[in-house]
Short mmCIF file of C-alpha atoms and ligand atoms in Angstrom, two decimals:
data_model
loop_
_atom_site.label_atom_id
_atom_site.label_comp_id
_atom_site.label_asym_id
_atom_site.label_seq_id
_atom_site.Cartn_x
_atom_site.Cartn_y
_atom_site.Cartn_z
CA UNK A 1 104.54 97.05 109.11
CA UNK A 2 104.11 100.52 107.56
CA UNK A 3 103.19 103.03 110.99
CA UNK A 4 102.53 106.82 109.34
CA UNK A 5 106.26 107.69 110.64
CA UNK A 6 107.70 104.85 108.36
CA UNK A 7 105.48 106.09 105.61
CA UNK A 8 106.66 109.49 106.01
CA UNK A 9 110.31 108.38 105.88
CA UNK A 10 109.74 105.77 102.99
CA UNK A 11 108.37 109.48 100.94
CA UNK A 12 112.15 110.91 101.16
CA UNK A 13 113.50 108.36 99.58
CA UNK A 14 114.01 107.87 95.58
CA UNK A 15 112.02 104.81 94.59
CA UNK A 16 111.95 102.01 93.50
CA UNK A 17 113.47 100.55 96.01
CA UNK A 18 112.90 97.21 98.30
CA UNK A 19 112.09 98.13 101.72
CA UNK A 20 113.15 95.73 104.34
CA UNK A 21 111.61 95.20 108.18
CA UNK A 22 114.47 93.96 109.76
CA UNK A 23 112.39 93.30 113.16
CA UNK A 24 109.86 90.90 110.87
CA UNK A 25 112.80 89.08 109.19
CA UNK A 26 114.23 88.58 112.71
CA UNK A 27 111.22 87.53 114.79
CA UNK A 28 110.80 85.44 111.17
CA UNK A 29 113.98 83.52 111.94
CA UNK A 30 113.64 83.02 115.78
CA UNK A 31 109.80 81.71 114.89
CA UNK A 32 111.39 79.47 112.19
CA UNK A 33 114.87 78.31 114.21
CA UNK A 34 113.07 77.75 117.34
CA UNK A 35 110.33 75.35 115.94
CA UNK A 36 113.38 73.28 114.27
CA UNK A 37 115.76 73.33 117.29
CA UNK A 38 112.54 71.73 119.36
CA UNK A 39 112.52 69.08 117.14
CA UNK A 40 115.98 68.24 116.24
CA UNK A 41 116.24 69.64 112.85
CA UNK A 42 119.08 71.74 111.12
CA UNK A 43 117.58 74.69 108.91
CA UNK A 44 119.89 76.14 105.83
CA UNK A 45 118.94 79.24 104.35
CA UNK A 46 118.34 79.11 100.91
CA UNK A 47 120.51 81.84 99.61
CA UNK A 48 118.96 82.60 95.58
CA UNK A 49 115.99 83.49 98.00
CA UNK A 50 117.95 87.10 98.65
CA UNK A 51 121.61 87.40 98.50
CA UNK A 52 121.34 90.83 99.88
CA UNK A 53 124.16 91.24 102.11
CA UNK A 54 122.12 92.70 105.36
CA UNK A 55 119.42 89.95 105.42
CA UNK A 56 122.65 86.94 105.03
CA UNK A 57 124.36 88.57 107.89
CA UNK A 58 121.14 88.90 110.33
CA UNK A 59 119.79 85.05 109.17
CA UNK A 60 123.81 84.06 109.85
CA UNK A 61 123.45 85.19 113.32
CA UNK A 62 120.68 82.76 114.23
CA UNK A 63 122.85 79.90 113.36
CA UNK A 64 121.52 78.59 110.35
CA UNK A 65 123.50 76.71 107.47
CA UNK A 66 123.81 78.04 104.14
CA UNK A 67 122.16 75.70 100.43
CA UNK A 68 124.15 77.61 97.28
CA UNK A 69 123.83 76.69 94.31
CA UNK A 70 126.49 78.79 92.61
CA UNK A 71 130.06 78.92 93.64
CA UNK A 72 129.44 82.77 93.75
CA UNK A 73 126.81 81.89 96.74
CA UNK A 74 129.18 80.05 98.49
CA UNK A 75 131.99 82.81 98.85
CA UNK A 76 128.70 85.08 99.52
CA UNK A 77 127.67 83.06 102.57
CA UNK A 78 131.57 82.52 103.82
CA UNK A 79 131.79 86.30 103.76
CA UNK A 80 128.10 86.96 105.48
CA UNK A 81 129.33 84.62 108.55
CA UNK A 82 127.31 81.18 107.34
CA UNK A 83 130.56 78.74 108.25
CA UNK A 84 131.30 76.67 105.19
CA UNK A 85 131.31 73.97 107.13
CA UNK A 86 127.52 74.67 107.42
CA UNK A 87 127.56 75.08 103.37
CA UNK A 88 125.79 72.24 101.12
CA UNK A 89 126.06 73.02 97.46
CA UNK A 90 122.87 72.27 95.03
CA UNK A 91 122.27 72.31 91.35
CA UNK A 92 122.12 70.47 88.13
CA UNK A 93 125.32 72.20 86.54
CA UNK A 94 127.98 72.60 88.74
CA UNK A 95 131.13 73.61 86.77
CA UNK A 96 134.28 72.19 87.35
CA UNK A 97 135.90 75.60 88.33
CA UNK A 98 132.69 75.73 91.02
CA UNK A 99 133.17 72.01 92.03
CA UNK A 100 136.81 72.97 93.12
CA UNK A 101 136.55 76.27 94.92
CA UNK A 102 133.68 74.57 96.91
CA UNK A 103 136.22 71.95 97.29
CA UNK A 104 139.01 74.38 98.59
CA UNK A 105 137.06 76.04 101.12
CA UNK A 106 135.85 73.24 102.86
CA UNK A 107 132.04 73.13 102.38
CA UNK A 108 129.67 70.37 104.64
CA UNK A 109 128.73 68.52 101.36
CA UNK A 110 128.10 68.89 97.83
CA UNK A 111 124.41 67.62 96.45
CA UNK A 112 124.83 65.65 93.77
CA UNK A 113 122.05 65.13 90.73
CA UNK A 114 123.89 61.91 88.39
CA UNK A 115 126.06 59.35 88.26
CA UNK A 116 128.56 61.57 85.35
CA UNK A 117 128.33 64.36 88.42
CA UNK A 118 130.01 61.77 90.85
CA UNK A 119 132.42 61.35 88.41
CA UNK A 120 133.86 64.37 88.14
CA UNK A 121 133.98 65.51 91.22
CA UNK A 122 135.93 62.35 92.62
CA UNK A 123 138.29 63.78 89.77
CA UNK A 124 138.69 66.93 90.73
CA UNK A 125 138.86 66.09 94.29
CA UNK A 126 141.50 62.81 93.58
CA UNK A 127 143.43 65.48 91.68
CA UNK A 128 143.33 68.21 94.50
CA UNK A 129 144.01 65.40 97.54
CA UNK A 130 140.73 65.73 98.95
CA UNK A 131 137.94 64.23 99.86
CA UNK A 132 134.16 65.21 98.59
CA UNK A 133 131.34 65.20 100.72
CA UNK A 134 127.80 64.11 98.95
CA UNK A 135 124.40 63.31 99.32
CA UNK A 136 122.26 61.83 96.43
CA UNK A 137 119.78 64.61 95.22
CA UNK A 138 116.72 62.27 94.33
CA UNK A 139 113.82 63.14 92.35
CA UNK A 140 111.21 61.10 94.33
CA UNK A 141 108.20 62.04 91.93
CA UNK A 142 106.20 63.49 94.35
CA UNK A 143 103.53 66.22 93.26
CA UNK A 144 103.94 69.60 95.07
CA UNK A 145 100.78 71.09 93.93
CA UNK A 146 102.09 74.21 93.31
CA UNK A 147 103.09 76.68 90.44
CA UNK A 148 103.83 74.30 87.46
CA UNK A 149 106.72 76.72 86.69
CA UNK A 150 108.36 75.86 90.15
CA UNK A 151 107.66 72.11 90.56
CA UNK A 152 110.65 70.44 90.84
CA UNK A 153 110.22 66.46 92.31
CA UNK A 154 108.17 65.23 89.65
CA UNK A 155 109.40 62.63 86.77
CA UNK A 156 108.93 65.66 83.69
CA UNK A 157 111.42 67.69 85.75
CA UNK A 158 115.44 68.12 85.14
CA UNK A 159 116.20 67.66 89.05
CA UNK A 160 117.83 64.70 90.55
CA UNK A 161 117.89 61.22 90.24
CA UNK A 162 115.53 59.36 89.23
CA UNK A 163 114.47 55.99 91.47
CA UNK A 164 115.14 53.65 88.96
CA UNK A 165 118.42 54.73 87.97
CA UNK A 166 119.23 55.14 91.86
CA UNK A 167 120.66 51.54 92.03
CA UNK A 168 123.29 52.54 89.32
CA UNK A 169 124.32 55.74 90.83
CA UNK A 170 125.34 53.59 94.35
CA UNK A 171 127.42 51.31 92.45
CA UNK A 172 129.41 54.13 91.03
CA UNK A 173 129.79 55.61 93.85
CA UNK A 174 131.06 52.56 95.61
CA UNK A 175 133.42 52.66 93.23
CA UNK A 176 134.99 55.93 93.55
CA UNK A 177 137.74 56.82 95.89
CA UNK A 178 137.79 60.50 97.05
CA UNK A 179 134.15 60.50 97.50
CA UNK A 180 132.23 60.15 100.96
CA UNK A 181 128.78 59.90 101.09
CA UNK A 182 126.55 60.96 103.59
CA UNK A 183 123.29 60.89 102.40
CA UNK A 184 120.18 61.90 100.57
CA UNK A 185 118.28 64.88 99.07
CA UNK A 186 115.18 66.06 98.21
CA UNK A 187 113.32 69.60 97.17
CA UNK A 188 110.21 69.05 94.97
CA UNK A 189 109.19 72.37 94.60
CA UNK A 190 108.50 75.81 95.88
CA UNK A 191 105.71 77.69 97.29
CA UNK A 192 103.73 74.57 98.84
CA UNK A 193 100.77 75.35 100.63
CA UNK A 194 98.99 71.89 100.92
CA UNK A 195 101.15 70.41 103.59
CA UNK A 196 99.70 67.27 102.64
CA UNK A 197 102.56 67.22 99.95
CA UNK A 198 104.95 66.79 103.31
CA UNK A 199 103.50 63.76 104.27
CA UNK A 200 103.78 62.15 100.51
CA UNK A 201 107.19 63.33 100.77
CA UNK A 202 108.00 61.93 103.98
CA UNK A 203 106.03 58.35 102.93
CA UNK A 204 108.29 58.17 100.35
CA UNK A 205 111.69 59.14 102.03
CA UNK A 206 110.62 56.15 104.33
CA UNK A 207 110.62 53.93 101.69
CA UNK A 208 113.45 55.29 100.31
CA UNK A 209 115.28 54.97 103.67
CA UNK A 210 114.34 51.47 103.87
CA UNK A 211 116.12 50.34 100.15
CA UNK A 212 119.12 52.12 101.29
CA UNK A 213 119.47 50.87 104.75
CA UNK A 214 118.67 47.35 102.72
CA UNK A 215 121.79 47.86 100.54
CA UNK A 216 124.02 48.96 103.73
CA UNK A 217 123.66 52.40 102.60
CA UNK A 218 121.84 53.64 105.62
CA UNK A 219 122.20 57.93 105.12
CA UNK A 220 123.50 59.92 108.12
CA UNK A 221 121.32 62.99 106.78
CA UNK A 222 118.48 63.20 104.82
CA UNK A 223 117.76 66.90 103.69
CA UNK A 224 114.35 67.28 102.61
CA UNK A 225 114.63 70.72 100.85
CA UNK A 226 112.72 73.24 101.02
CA UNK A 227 109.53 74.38 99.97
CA UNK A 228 107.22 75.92 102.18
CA UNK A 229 104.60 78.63 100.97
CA UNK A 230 103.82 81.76 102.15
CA UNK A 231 100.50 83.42 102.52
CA UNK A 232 100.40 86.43 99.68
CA UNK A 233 96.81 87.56 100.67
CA UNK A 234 98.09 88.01 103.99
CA UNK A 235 101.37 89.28 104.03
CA UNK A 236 102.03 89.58 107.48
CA UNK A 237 101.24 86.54 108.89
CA UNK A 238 104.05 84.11 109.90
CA UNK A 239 104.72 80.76 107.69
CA UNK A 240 102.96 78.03 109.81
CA UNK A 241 107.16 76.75 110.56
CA UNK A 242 105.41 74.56 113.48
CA UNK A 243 102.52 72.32 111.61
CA UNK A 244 105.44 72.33 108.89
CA UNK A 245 108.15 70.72 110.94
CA UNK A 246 105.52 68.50 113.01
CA UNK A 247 104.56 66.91 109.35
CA UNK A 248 108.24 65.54 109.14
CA UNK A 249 108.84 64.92 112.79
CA UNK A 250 105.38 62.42 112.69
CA UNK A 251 105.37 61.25 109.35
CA UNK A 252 109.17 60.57 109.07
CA UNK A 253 109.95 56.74 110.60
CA UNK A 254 110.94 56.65 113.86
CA UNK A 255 113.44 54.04 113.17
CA UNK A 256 115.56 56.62 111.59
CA UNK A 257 118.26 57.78 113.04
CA UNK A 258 119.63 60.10 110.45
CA UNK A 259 119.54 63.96 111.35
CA UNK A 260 117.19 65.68 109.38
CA UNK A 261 117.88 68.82 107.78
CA UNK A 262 115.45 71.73 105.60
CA UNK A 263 116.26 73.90 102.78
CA UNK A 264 114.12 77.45 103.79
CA UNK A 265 114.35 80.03 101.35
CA UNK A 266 110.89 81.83 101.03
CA UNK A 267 109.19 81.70 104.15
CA UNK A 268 112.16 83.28 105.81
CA UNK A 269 112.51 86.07 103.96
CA UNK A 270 109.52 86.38 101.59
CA UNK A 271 107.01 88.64 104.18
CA UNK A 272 109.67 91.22 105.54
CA UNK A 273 110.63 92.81 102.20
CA UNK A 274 108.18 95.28 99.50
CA UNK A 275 108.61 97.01 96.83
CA UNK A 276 108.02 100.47 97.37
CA UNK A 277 107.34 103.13 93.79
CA UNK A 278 105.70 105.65 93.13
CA UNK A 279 102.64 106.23 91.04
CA UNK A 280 103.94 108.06 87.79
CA UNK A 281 100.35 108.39 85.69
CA UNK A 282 96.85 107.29 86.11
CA UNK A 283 95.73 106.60 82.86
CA UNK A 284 92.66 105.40 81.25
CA UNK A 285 92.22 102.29 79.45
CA UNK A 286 89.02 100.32 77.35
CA UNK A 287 87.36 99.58 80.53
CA UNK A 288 90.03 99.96 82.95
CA UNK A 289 92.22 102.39 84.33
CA UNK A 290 95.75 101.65 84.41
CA UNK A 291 98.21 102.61 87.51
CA UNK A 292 101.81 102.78 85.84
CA UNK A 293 104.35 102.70 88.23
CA UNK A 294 108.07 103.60 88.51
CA UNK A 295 108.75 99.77 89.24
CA UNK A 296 108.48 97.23 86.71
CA UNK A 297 108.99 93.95 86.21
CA UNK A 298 112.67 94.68 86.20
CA UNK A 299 112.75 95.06 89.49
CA UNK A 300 110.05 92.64 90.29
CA UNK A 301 110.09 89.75 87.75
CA UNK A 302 107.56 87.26 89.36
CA UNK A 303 104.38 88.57 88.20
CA UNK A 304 104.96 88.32 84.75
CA UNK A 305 106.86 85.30 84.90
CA UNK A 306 104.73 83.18 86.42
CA UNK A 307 101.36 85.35 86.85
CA UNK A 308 102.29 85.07 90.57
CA UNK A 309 100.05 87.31 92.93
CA UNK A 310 101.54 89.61 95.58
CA UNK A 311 99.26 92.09 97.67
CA UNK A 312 99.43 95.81 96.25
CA UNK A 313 98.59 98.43 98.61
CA UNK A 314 98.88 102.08 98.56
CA UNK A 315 100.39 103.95 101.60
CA UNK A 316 99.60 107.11 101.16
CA UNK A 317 95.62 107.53 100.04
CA UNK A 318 92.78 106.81 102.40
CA UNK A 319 89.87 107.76 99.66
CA UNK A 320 86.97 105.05 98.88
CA UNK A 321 88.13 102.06 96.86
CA UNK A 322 88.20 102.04 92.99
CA UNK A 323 89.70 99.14 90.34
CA UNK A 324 93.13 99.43 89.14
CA UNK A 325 95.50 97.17 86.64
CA UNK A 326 98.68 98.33 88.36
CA UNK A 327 101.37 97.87 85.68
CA UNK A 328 105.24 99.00 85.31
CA UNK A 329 106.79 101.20 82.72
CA UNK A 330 108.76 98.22 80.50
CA UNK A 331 107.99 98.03 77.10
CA UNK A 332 106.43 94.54 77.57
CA UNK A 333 102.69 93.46 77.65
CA UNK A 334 103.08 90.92 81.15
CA UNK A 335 104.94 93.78 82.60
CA UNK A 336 101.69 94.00 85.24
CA UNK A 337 101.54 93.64 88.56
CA UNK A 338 97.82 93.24 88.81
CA UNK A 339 94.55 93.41 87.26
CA UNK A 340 91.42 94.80 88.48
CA UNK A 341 92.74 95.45 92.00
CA UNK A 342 91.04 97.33 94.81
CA UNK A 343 93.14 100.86 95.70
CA UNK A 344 92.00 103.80 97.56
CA UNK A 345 91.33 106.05 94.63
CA UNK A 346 94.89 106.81 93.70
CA UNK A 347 96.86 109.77 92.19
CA UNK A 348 99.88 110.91 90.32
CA UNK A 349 102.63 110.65 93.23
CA UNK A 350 100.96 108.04 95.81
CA UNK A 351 103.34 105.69 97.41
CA UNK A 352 102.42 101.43 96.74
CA UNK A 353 103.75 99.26 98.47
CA UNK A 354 104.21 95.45 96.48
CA UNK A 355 104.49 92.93 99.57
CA UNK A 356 105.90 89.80 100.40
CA UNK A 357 108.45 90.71 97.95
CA UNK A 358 111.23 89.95 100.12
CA UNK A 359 112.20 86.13 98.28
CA UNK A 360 112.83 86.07 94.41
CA UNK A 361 112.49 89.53 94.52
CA UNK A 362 115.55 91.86 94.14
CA UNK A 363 117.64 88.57 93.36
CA UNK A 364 115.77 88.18 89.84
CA UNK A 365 115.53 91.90 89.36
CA UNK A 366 117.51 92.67 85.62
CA UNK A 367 119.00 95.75 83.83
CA UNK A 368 116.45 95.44 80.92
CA UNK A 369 115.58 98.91 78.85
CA UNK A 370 118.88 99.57 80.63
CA UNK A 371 117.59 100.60 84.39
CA UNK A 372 119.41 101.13 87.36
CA UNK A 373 119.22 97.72 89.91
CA UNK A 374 116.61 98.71 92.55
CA UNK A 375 118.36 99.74 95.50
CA UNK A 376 117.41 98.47 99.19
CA UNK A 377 116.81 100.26 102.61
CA UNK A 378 116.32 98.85 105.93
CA UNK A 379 113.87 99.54 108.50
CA UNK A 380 116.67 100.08 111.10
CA UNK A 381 118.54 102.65 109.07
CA UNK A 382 115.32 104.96 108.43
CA UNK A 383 113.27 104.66 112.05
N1 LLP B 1 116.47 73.83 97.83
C1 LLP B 1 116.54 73.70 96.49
C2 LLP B 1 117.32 72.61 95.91
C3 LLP B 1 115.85 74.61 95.67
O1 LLP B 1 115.92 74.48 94.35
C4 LLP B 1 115.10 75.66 96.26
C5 LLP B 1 114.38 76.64 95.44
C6 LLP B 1 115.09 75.76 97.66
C7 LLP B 1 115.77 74.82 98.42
C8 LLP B 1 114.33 76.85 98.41
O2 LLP B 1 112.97 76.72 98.22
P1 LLP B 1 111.92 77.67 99.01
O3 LLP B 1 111.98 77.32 100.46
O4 LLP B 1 112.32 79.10 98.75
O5 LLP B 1 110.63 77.33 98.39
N2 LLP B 1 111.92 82.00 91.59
C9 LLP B 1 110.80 81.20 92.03
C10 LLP B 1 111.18 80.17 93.05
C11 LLP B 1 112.25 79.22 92.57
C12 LLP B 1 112.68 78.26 93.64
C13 LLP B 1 113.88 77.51 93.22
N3 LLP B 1 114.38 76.57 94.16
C14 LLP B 1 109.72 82.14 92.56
O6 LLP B 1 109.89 83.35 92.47
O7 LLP B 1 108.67 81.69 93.01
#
């Protein structure tokens, strides 16, 4: 990813900034759309992993759909290409002003978490002559064995509907009149790298399928979220899209007819984008030495959110290795980016890179202690 020439040309500019390989993201997406199209599958791009107008446009081009889950997102997408037709919207608390602009431009289908939710939106849409779209979000209580921070399918969470309420939620939807319903959803959580968790999911979408189709409520498309992990240690190797997809095209009945469709937000965009700073001091600590950075957790908010781990490296010092806690310049404690890490011994004005920072990375980044919003560049713009 980083030749000497890119290096050289990352040094002129003013960091932070995120730093984006446009040739990764794309080879990402032709990896990632080609393993779905084999198998019959429709891939939406998760758009809270970057909104960042470049990387929309490029993932629009490959044809994907577009999961919001703000009425913001939505007029995003429209206006990055991602037809709104091709536009699901997601989340617990959709506000009526959100539920009717998704309404007047037309989106594929709305994702709907409760039985009140219904409700309003065969309101809104009764009262604008329309007719909503939805599928049932349900919670299917399904461990994801990932970051208990971004678990999402299991009974403690907010998401969806729970199964035992499920039977309620059908007969209020039978009831209503400006609402169409076209089937079911799922996302249990984020960063999954036991693809076992696939095959619980798809055991119980079977069953699931099987209650509905009992109760004439066969779905025409189940949308199992998203989901799928990266590799941090390894930054540039490619999400495994095919062993993902296979999981669902085996493990999913083959009675079903529905079309299937995924929810991909981090392994699309995650490996092609890092934060890029500068070393400001090296300074010494009780047993440690401390790298601060000009980036902080401002600009990268995941490490001391959740203690997540991305790779650190330094770009511009080949010396022998020595231990560094790499930390920003926030006046907070968890504003660290590592601990005891192995750098090439590093000085005042070295260039890190902080990788697979391309998904929750500038779209969480915040003005705290009043700083500027990290800009981005683009690895077509500067080679
Ligand atoms: N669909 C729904 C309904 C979701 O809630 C999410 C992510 C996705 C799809 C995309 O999931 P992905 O393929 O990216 O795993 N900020 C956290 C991640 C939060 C994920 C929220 N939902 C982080 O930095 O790890």
């Amino acid at each position: 990813m980083f030749t000497q020439e890119t290096i050289e040309r990352l040094r002129s500019v003013q960091t932070p900034y995120y730093y984006y390989d446009t040739d990764m993201l794309r080879e990402t997406l032709a990896v990632a759309s080609g393993e779905a199209a084999n198998k019959g599958f429709k891939v939406h791009y998760a758009v809270k992993a970057n909104f960042n107008p470049v990387i929309m446009k490029i993932i629009a081009g490959y044809g994907l759909g577009a999961d919001c889950v703000s009425s913001n997102e939505i007029e995003h997408a429209i206006s990055c290409g991602f037809p709104a037709e091709e536009t699901v919207f997601a989340g617990v608390g959709k506000s009526d002003r959100e539920i009717e602009t998704a309404l007047r431009l037309g989106i594929k289908c709305f994702n709907v978490e409760s039985a009140a939710e219904l409700e309003v939106i065969d309101g809104i849409a009764g009262r604008m002559g329309k007719t909503a779209s939805v599928a049932l979000r349900i919670n299917p209580n399904v461990e994801a064995h990932t970051i208990r921070h971004i678990t999402t399918g299991t009974d403690e969470n907010k998401f969806g509907i729970r199964i035992v309420e499920l039977e309620s939620v059908i007969s209020t939807l039978n009831e209503l009149n400006n609402i169409k319903y076209r089937g079911i959803h799922f996302h249990i959580g984020s960063q999954i790298t036991d693809l076992h968790v696939f095959r619980n999911l798809s055991s119980r979408i079977n069953e699931l399928w099987q209650w509905l189709t009992d109760r004439g409520m066969e779905p025409d498309d189940i949308n199992v979220g998203g989901g799928l992990g990266v590799n941090y240690d390894d930054p540039d190797r490619f999400p495994p899209f095919a062993d993902y997809f296979d999981i669902f095209r085996e493990h999913l009945d083959n009675r079903i007819r529905s079309s299937v469709s995924f929810e991909l937000g981090r392994s699309l965009t995650a490996n092609c984008g890092s934060l890029i700073s500068t070393v400001l001091f090296v300074k010494p600590g009780a047993g440690e030495t401390f790298l601060i950075l000009d980036a902080g957790m401002t600009d990268l908010m995941r490490p001391a959110l959740y203690h997540a781990y991305h790779r650190i490296e330094n770009l511009t010092s080949k010396l022998p290795a020595k231990k560094y806690t790499v930390a920003g310049p926030i006046c907070e404690t968890t504003d660290t980016f590592g601990r005891f890490i192995s750098l090439p011994e590093t000085g005042r004005g070295d260039l890190i890179a902080i990788r697979s920072a391309g998904a929750y990375g500038e779209v969480m980044a915040s003005r705290y202690n009043m700083r500027s919003l990290p800009p981005s560049v683009f690895s077509d713009e500067i080679n």
